[in-house]
Each structure stands twice: as C-alpha cells, then as structure tokens.
mmCIF file of C-alpha atoms in Angstrom:
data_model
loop_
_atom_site.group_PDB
_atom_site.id
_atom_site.type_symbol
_atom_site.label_atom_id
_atom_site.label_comp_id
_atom_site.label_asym_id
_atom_site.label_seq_id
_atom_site.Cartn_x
_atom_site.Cartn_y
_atom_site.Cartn_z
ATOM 1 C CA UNK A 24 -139.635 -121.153 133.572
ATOM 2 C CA UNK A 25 -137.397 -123.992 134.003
ATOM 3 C CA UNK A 26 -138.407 -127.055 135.309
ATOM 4 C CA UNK A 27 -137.410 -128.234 138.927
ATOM 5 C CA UNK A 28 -133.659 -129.655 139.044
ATOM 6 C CA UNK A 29 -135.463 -132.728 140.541
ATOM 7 C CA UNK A 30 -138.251 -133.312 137.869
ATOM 8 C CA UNK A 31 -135.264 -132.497 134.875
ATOM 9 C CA UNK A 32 -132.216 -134.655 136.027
ATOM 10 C CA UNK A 33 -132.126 -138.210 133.473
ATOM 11 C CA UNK A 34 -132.842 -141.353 135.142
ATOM 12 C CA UNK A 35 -130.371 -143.883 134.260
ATOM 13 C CA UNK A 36 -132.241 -147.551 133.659
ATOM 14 C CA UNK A 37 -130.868 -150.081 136.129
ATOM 15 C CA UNK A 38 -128.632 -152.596 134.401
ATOM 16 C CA UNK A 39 -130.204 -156.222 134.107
ATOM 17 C CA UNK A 40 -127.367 -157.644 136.214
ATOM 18 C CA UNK A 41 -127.720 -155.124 138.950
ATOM 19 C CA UNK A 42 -129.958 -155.968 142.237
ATOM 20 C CA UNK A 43 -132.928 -154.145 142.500
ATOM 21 C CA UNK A 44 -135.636 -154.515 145.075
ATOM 22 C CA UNK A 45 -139.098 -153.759 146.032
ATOM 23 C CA UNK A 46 -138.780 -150.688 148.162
ATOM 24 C CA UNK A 47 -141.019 -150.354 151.342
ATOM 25 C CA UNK A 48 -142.803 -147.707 149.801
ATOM 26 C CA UNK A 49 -143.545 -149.222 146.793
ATOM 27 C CA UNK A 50 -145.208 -152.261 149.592
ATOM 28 C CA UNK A 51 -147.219 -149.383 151.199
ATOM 29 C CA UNK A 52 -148.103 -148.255 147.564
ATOM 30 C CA UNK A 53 -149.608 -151.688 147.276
ATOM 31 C CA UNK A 54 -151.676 -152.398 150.813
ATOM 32 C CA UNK A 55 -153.734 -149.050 149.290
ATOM 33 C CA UNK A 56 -154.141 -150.290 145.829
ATOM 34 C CA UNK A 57 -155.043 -153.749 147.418
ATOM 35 C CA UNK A 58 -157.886 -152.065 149.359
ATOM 36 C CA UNK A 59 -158.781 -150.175 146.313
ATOM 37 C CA UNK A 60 -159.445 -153.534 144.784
ATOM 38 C CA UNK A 61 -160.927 -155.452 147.689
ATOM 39 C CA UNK A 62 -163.556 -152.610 147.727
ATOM 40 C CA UNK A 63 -164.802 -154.531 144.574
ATOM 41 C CA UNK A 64 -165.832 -157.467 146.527
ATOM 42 C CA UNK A 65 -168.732 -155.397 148.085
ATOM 43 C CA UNK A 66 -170.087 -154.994 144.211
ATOM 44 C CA UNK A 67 -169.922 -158.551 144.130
ATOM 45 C CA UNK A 68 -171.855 -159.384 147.473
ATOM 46 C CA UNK A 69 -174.609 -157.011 145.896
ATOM 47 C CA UNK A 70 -175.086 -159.382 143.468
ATOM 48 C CA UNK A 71 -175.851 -162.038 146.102
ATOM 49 C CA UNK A 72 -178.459 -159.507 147.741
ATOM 50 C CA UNK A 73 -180.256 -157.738 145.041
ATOM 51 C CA UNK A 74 -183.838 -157.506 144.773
ATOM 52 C CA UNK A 75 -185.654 -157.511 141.715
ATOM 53 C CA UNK A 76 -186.129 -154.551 140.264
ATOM 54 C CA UNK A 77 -182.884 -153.087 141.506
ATOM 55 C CA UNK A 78 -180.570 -153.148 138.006
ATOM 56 C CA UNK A 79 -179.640 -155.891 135.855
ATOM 57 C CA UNK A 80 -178.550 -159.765 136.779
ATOM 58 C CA UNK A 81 -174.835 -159.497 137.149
ATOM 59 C CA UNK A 82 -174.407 -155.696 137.886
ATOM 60 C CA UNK A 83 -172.047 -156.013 140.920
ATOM 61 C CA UNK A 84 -170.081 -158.031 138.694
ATOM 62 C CA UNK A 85 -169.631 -155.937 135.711
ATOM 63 C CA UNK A 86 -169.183 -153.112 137.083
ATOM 64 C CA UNK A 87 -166.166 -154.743 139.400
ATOM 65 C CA UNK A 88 -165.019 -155.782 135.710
ATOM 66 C CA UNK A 89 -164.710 -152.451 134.471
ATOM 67 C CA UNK A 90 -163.631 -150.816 137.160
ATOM 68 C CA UNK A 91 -160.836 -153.412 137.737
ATOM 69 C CA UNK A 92 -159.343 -153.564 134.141
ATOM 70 C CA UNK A 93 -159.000 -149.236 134.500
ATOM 71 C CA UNK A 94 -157.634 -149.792 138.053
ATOM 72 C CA UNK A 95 -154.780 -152.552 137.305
ATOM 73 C CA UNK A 96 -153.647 -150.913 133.977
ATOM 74 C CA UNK A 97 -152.314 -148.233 136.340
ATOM 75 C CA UNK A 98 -151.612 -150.172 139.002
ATOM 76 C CA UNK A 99 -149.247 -151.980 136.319
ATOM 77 C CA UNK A 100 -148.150 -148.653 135.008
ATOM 78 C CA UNK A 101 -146.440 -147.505 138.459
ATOM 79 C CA UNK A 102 -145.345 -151.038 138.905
ATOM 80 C CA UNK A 103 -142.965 -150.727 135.744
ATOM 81 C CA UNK A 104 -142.713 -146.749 136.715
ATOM 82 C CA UNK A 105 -140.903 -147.671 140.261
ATOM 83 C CA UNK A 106 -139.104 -150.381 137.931
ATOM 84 C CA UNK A 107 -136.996 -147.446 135.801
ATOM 85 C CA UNK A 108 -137.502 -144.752 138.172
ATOM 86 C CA UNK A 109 -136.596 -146.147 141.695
ATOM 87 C CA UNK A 110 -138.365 -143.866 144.728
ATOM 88 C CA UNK A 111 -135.333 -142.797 146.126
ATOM 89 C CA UNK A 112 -135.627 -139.278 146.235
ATOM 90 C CA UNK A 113 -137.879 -137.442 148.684
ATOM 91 C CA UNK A 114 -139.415 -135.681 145.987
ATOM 92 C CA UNK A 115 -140.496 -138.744 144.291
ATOM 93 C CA UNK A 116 -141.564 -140.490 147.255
ATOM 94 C CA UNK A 117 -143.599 -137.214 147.948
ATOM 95 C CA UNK A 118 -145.223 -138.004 143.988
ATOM 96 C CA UNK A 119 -146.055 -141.740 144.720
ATOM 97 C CA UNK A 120 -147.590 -140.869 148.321
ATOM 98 C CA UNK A 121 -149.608 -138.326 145.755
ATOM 99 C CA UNK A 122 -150.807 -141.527 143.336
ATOM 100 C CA UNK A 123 -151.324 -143.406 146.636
ATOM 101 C CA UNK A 124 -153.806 -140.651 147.496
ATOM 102 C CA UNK A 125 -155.658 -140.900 144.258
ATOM 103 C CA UNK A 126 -156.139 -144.494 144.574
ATOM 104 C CA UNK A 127 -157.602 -144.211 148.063
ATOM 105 C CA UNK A 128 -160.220 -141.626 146.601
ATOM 106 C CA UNK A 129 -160.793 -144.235 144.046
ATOM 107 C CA UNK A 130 -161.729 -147.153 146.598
ATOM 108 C CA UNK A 131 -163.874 -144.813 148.488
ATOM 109 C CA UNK A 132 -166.258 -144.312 145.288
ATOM 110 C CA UNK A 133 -166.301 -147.691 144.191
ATOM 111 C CA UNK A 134 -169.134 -148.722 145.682
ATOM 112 C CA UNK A 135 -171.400 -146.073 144.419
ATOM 113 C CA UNK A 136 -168.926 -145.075 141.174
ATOM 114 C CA UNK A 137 -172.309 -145.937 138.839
ATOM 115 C CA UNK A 138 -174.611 -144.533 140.882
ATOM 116 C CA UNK A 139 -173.796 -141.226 141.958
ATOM 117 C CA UNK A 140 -169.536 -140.928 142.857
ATOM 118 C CA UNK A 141 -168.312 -141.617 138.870
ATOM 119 C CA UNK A 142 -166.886 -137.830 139.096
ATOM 120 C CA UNK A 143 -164.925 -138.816 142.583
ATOM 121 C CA UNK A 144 -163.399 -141.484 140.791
ATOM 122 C CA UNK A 145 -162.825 -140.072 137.493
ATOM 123 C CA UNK A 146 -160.284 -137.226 140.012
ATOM 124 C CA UNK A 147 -158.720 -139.920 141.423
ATOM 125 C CA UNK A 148 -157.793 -141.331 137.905
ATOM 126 C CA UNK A 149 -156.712 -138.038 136.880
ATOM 127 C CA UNK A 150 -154.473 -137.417 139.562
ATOM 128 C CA UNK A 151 -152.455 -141.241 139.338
ATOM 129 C CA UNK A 152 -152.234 -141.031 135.290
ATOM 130 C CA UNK A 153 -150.777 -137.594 135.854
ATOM 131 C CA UNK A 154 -148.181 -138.679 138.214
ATOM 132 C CA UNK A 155 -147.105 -141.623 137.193
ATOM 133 C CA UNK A 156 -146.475 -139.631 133.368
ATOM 134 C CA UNK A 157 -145.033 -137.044 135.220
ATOM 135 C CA UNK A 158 -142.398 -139.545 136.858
ATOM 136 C CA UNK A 159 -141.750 -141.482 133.958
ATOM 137 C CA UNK A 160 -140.853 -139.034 131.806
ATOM 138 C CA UNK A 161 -137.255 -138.524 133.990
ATOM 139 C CA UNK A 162 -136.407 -141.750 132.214
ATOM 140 C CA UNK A 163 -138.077 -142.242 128.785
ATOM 141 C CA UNK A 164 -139.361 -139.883 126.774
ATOM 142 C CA UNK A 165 -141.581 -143.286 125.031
ATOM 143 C CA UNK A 166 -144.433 -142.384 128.083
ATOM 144 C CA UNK A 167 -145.362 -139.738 125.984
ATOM 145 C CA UNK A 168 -146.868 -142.616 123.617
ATOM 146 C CA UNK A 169 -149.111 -143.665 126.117
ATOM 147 C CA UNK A 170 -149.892 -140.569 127.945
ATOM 148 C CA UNK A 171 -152.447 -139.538 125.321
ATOM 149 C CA UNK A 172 -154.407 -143.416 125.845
ATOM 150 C CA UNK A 173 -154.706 -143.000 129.543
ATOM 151 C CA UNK A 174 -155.702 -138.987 129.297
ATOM 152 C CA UNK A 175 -158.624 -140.159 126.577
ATOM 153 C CA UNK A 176 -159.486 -143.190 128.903
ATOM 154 C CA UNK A 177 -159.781 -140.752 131.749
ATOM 155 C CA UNK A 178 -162.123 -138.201 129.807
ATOM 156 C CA UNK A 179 -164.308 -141.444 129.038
ATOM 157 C CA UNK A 180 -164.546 -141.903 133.049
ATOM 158 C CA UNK A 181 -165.600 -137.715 133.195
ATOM 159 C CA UNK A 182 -168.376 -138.312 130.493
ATOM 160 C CA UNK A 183 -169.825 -141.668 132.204
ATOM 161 C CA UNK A 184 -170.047 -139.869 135.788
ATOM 162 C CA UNK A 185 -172.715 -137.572 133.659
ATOM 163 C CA UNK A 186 -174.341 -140.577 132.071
ATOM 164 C CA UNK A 187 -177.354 -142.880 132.706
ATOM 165 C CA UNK A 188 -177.397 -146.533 131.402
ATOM 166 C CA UNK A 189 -177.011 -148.229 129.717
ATOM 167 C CA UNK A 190 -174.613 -145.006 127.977
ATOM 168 C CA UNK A 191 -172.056 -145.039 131.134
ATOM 169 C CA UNK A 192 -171.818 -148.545 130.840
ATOM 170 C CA UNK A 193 -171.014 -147.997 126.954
ATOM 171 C CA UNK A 194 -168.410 -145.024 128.438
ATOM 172 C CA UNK A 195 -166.709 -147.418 130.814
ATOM 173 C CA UNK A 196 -166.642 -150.154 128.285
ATOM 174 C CA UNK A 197 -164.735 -148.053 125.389
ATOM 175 C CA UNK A 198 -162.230 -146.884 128.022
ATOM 176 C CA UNK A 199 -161.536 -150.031 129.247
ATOM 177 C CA UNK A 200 -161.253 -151.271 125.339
ATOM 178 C CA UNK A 201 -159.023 -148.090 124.321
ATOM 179 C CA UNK A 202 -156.163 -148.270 127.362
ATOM 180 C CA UNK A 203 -155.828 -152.163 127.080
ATOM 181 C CA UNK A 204 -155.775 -152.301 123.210
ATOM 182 C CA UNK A 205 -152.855 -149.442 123.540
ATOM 183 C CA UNK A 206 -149.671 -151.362 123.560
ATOM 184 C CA UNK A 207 -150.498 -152.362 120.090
ATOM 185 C CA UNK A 208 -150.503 -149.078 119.156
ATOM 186 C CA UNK A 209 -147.623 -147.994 121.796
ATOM 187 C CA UNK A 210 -145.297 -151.198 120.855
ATOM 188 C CA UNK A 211 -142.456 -152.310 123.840
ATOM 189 C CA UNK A 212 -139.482 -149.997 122.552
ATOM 190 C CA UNK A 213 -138.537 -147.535 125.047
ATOM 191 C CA UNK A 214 -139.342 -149.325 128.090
ATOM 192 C CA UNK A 215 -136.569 -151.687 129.057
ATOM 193 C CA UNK A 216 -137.846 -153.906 132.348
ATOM 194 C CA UNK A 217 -135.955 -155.577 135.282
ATOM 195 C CA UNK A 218 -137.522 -158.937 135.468
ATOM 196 C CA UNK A 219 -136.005 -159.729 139.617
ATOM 197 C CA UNK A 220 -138.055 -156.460 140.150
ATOM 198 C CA UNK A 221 -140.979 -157.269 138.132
ATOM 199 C CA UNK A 222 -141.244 -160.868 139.820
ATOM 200 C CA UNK A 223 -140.742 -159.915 143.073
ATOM 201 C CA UNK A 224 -143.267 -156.841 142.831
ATOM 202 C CA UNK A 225 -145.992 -159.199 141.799
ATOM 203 C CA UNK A 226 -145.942 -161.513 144.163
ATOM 204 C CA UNK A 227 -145.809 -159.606 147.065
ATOM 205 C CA UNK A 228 -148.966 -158.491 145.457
ATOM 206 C CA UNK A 229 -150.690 -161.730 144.874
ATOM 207 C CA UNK A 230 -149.793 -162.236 148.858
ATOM 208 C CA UNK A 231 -151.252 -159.119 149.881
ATOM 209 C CA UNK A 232 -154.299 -159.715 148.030
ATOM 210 C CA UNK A 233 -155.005 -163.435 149.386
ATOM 211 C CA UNK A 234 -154.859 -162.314 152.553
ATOM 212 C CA UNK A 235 -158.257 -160.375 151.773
ATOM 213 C CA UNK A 236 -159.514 -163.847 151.723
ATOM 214 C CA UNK A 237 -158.336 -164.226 155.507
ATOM 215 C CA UNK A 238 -159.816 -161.096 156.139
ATOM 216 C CA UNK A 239 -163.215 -162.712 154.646
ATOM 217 C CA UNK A 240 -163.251 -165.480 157.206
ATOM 218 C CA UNK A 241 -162.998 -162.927 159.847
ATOM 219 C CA UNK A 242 -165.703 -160.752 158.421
ATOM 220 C CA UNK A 243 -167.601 -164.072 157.631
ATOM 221 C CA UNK A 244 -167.097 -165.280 160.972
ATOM 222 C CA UNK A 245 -168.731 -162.458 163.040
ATOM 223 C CA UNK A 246 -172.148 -163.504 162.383
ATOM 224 C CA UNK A 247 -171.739 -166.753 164.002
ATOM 225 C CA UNK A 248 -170.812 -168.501 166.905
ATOM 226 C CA UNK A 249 -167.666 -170.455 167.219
ATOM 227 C CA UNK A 250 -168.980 -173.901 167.516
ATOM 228 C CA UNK A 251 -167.492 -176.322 165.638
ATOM 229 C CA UNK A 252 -168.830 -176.072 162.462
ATOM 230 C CA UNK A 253 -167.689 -172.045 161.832
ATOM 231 C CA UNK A 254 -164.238 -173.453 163.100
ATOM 232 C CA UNK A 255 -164.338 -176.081 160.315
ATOM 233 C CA UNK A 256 -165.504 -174.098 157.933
ATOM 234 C CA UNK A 257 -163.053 -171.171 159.058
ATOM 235 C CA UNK A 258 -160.166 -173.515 158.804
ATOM 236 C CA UNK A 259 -160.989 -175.345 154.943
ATOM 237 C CA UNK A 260 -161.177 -171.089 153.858
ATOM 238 C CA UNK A 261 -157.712 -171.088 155.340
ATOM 239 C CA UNK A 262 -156.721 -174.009 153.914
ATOM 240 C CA UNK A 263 -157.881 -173.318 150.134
ATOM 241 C CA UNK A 264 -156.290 -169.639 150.246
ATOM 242 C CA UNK A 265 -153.142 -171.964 151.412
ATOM 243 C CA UNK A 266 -153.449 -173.934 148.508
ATOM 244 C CA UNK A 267 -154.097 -170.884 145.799
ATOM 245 C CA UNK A 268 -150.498 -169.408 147.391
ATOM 246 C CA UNK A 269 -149.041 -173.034 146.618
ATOM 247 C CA UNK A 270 -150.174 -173.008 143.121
ATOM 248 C CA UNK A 271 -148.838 -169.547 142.434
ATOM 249 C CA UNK A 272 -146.093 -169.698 144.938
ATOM 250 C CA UNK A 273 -144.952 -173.897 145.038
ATOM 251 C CA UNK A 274 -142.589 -174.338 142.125
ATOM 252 C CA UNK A 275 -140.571 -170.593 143.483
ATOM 253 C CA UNK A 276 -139.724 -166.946 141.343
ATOM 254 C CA UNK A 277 -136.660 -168.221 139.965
ATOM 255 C CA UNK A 278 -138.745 -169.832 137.630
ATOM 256 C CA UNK A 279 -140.105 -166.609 135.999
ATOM 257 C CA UNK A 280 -137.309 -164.370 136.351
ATOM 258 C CA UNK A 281 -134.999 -166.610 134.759
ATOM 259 C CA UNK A 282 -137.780 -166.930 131.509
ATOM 260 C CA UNK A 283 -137.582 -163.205 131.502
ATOM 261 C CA UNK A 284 -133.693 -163.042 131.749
ATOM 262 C CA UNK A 285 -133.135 -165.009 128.768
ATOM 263 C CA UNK A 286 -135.261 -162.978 126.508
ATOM 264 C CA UNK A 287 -133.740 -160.356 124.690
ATOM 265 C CA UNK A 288 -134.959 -156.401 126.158
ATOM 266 C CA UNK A 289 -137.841 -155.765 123.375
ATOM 267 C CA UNK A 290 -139.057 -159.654 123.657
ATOM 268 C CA UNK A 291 -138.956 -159.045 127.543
ATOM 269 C CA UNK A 292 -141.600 -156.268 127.702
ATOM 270 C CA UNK A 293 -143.581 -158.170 126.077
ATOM 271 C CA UNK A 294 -143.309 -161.505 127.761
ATOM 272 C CA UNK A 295 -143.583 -159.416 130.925
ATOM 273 C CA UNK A 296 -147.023 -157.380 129.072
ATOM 274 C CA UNK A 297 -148.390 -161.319 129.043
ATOM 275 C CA UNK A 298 -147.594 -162.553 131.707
ATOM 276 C CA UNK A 299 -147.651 -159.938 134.657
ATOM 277 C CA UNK A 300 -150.270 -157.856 132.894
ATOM 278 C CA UNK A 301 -152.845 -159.644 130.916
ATOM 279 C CA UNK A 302 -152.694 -162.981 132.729
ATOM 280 C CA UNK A 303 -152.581 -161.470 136.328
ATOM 281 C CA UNK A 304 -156.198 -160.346 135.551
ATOM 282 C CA UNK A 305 -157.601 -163.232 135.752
ATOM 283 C CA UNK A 306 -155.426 -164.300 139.144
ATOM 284 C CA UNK A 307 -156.512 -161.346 140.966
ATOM 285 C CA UNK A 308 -159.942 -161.446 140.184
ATOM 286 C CA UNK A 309 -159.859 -165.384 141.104
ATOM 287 C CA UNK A 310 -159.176 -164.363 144.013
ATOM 288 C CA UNK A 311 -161.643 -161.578 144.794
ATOM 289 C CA UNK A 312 -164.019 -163.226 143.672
ATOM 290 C CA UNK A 313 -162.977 -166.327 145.796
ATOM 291 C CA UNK A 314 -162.930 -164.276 149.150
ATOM 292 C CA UNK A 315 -166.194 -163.035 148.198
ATOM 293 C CA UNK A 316 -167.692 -166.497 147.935
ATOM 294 C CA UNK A 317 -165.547 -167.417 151.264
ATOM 295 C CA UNK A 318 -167.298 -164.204 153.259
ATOM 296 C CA UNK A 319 -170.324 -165.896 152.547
ATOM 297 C CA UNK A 320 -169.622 -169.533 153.548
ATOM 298 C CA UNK A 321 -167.825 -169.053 156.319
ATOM 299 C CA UNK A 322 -171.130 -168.966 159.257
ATOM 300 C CA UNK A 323 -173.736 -170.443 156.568
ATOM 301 C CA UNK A 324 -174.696 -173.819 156.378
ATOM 302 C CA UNK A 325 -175.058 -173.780 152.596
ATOM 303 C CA UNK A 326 -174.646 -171.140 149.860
ATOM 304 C CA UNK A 327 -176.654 -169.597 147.961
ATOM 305 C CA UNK A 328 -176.599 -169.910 143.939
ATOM 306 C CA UNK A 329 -174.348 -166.347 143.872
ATOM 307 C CA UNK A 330 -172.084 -167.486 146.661
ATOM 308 C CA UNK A 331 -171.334 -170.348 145.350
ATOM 309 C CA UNK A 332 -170.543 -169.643 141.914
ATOM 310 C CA UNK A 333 -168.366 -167.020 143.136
ATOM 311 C CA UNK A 334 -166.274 -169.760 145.175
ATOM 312 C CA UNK A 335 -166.161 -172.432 142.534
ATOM 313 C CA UNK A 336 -165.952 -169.692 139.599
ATOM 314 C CA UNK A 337 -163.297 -168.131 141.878
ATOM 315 C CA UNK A 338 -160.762 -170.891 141.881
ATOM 316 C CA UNK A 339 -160.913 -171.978 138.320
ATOM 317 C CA UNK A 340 -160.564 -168.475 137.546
ATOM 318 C CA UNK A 341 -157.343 -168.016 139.911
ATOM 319 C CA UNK A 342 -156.106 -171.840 138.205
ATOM 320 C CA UNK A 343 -156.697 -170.579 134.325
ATOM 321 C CA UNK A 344 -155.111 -167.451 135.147
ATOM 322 C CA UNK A 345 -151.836 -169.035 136.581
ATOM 323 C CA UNK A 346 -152.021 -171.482 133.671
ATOM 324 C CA UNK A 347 -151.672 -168.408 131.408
ATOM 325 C CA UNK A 348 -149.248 -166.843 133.092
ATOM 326 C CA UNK A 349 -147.011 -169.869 133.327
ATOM 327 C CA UNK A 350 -147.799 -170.757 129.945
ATOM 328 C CA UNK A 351 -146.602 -167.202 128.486
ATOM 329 C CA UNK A 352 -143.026 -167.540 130.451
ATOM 330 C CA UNK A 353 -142.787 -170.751 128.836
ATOM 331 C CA UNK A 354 -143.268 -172.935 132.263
ATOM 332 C CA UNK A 355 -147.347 -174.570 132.288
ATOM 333 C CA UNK A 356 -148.957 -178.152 132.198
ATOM 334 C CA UNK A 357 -152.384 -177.163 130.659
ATOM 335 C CA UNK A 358 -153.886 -180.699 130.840
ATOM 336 C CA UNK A 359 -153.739 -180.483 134.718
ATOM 337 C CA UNK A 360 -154.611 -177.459 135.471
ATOM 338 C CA UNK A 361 -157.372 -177.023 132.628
ATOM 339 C CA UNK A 362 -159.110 -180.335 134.499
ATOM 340 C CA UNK A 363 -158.749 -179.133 137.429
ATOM 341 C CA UNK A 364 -160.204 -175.697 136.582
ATOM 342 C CA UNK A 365 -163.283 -177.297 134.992
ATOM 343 C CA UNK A 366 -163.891 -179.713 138.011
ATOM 344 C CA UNK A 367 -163.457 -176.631 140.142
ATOM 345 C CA UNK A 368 -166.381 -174.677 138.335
ATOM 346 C CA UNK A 369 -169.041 -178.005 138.748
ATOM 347 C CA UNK A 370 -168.615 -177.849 142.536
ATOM 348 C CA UNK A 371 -171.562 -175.070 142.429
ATOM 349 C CA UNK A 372 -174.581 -177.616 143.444
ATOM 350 C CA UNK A 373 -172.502 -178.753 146.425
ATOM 351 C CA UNK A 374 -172.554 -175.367 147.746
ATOM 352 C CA UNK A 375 -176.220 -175.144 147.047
ATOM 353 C CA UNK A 376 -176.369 -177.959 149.330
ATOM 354 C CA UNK A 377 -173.795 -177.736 152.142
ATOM 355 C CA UNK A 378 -171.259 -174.333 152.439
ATOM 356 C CA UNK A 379 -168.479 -176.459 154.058
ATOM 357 C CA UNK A 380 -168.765 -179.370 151.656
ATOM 358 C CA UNK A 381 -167.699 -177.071 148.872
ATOM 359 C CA UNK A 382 -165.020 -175.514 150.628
ATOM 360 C CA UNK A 383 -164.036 -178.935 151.516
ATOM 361 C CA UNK A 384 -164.194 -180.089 147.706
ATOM 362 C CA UNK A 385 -161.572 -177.579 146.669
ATOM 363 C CA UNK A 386 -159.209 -177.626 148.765
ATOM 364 C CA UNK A 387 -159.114 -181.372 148.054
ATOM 365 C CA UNK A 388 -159.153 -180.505 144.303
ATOM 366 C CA UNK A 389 -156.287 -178.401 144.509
ATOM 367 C CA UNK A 390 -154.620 -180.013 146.693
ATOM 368 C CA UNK A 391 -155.028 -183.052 144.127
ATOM 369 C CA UNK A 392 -153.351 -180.735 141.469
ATOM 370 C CA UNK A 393 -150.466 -179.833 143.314
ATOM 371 C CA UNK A 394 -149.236 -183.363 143.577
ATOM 372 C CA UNK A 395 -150.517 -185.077 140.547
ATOM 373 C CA UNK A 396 -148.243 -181.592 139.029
ATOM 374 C CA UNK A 397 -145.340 -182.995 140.602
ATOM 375 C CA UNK A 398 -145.810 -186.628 139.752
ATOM 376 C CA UNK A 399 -145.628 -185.393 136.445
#
C-alpha cells in the first residue's frame, strides 16, 4: 500500500540565507508544552508541604527532574522538526495539533505520574515520539538513528508505570540517561539547522515560560489582602522576572544567531545541541523553580527553608545556565555571572527571615550584574 502523497513528497531543507520564522502554530505548540512544564512546579510546592512519612526529602524535586529532561528532549526534537519541516501543510498542522495533544495528556499526569498515572504519561510519550519521527522522516532519513533511542526511552516509561520504588525511579533514571547520552551515538550529520529559526524559537519560549512566574504572583497573591506589603512584594516578583528577561534578553538574538551563522553546518548542530539543548536545562528549570519560590513569597511574611531555596537556588540556576549557554556560542563573562550566581544561592537565611527582603536582595543582585556586565 503506498504511502499518502502527503507523508511521501521530500522536504527540501531551507537554505541558511533564506528567512524563516516561527509560525503561529508552532507558538500555540509552545503555550501547551509550557503548561506541560509549569505543571512541575506543583511537584515542587509538595516538597514545601510534605509530612514526614510521606516519601523521601526532595521527591517533588526529582521527580520534576526526570520528568523534565524526557519532556524537553522532545520538546527540542519538534523544535528542530518544525526547523526542516515547516507546518505548512494542513496535514502536518493536523500531526503537530496530534503531538500537542500528547503533551497535554502528559501535563495532566504529572502530578501523580509516580504514583498511580505513569501509564497516562508513558501514551502521551508514545504518541509525540511517533509523530514527530513520522514528520521528520519527509526530510532526513538520519531520524531513523534516533527513532530507536526515544522508542527504548519510551518502553522504560511503560515498565516504571508498573514499578514501585525505588525500581521506577531506577526506570526513569536509565531513560533519562539513554535519550540524552544519544547524540553521541547519533552524531550531527543529517540534520542541517537554521540558526534565525532556532534563536527565535527559543526565546519566545524562555518568554512564555517567565510569564509562569507572573502567573505565580497572581496565584500567590489570592491568599492575601492587598495592603501594602503583598503590593511590594507583588511588584519586587515582577521586578526580578524583569531582570531574568534582561539577562537572557539585554545584549539582543543577533548575538547568537550570528555565532551559529559562522559555524560551518556539522559544527552548527552541535553548537546549537550546547547551547539551545543542554544549557537551556538549566534556564528553564531556573525559572520554574524561581516561580515556585515566588508563589510562595508573594502573601508570606517570610519563607520557609523550601521556599526559599527554591527562590535563591532558582536564580543562580537561571544565571549558570545563561552563562553556559553564552559561553558555548562563544559570547559569556564567567567571573560576573559565576559571583553573582553564588551570592544569589546565600540569600536563603534572608528568606528564612523576611519573604520580601529576599525578593528584594535579588533583584538588586541582578540588577548589580547587568550593569557591572556592561561596565565591563
């Protein structure tokens, strides 16, 4: 039976010099996956709340670890999908609308994934790696290299669902390990990039996903009055989310993309492997673990030791991670932003003692970095 004319026909890959921009569905693609990752920052409030006896010390977190590395490796895998395979076509559109629908089952077992809706998830999974192969395979025929990785990681997911601890956690671990230790195997050839799209796809993404930290000073809001304390507090959360979008956003994309242009097509992928894959880890998870810690002190006079490590931890994660990714493209000033990072993470006990003092500490901190950058 042959395949559907749609499904057969060759994609040509854009040329480097031609203009290629994020499409509007590949920005409703992202508000889902963006929820699919904010639903992470409920693990991490567990943390705050947990009663003894109720898992391990840290739980919340790793779990939002593992479930984050699987989650962004595919994210990242339809990000450089819509890259050589633009959604023009109805029939693709139709396909991505089908990944968007996987992701959204996704979110809605991540808060109970470990503990009772791992087979939920593990569907999801199935359907996105399936899709995005599918799609990618009009343009290379190198997807089949990595195909097998995410099917294998995706049978780990199955056999955790069906697992107690600490063997799911073992499951979920070796997954995680297998996809993101894959490009060794895989190498770049085979998967020629366009870095405007590439930079331009991120950050819309790293916008998207700081405004969950507006969203947390909403949510954090509601159980308070608006007196002027919650309006003070409300407005240094604003303020440091302000400052994060500086740091990532301040110095412009024409930094990046022209890093990316220079290097030859093989070199690219992997520049574009370090720096848009590996190093946004860190970034996003900076930042959900900053709204998390935000949520929390936005209504509370002071934090407590989980809140506030989440804040301070939060930031210096968010300011390593940019370092990376800067530093990969050729374009960072470690000395900075490694001081700055470190000062971040020893603003814990002033959370411990006032909520608003903390917030009020970083955004000064930041704020510090920024210019002392430029002066430099």
């Amino acid at each position: 039976m042959p395949l559907p004319r749609w499904f057969a026909e060759r994609v040509e890959p854009t040329a480097p010099d031609a203009e290629l921009r994020v499409s509007t569905i590949e920005l409703f693609f992202d508000l889902v996956f963006v929820f699919t990752i904010t639903q992470l920052t409920s693990l991490l409030v567990g943390d705050f709340t947990r009663q003894g006896g109720e898992g391990f010390t840290g739980q919340g977190t790793v779990q939002a670890v593992l479930i984050f590395g699987l989650l962004w490796w595919m994210y990242s895998g339809y990000a450089w999908l819509t890259n050589t395979v633009p959604p023009e076509r109805a029939a693709r559109r139709v396909l991505i609308l089908c990944g968007m629908a996987g992701f959204l089952i996704m979110a809605l077992a991540i808060p109970r994934t470990f503990s009772g809706s791992g087979v939920a998830f593990a569907v999801g999974y199935l359907v996105i790696v399936l899709v995005h192969g599918g799609l990618y395979l009009q343009a290379t025929a190198a997807i089949a290299r990595v195909l097998p990785f995410n099917l294998a990681a995706t049978a780990l997911v199955f056999a955790a669902a069906f697992a107690g601890p600490p063997w799911n956690y073992a499951l979920w671990t070796a997954a995680l390990v297998l996809i993101w230790m894959s490009p060794i195997f895989i190498g770049q050839k085979g998967f020629p990039l366009h870095p405007a799209h590439i930079v331009e796809r991120h950050g819309l993404l790293v916008i998207i996903v700081l405004g969950e930290s507006i969203v947390a000073i909403g949510i954090g809001a509601t159980d308070g009055h608006p007196g002027a304390a919650l309006i003070v507090a409300a407005l240094l959360g604003l303020a440091l989310t302000a400052s994060l979008w500086w740091v990532y956003f301040g110095r412009g994309e024409s930094g990046p993309e022209h890093a990316l242009m220079r290097a030859e097509v093989v070199q690219r992928t992997r520049l574009i492997l370090g720096a848009y894959f590996y190093a946004h880890i860190p970034i996003l998870l900076g930042v959900v673990a900053t709204a998390a810690g935000i949520k929390k002190a936005v209504g509370h006079d002071h934090l407590g030791p989980g809140p506030a490590v989440a804040l301070a931890g939060g930031t210096a994660l968010f300011l390593l991670g940019d370092l990376w990714f800067r530093r990969v493209l050729g374009l960072g000033r470690p000395a900075v932003r490694v001081a700055a990072a470190l000062l971040a993470a020893a603003t814990v006990p002033i959370g411990l003692w006032s909520s608003v003092a903390q917030l009020g500490a970083l955004v000064v901190l930041v704020i510090a970095m920024i210019c002392l950058e430029n002066v430099l």
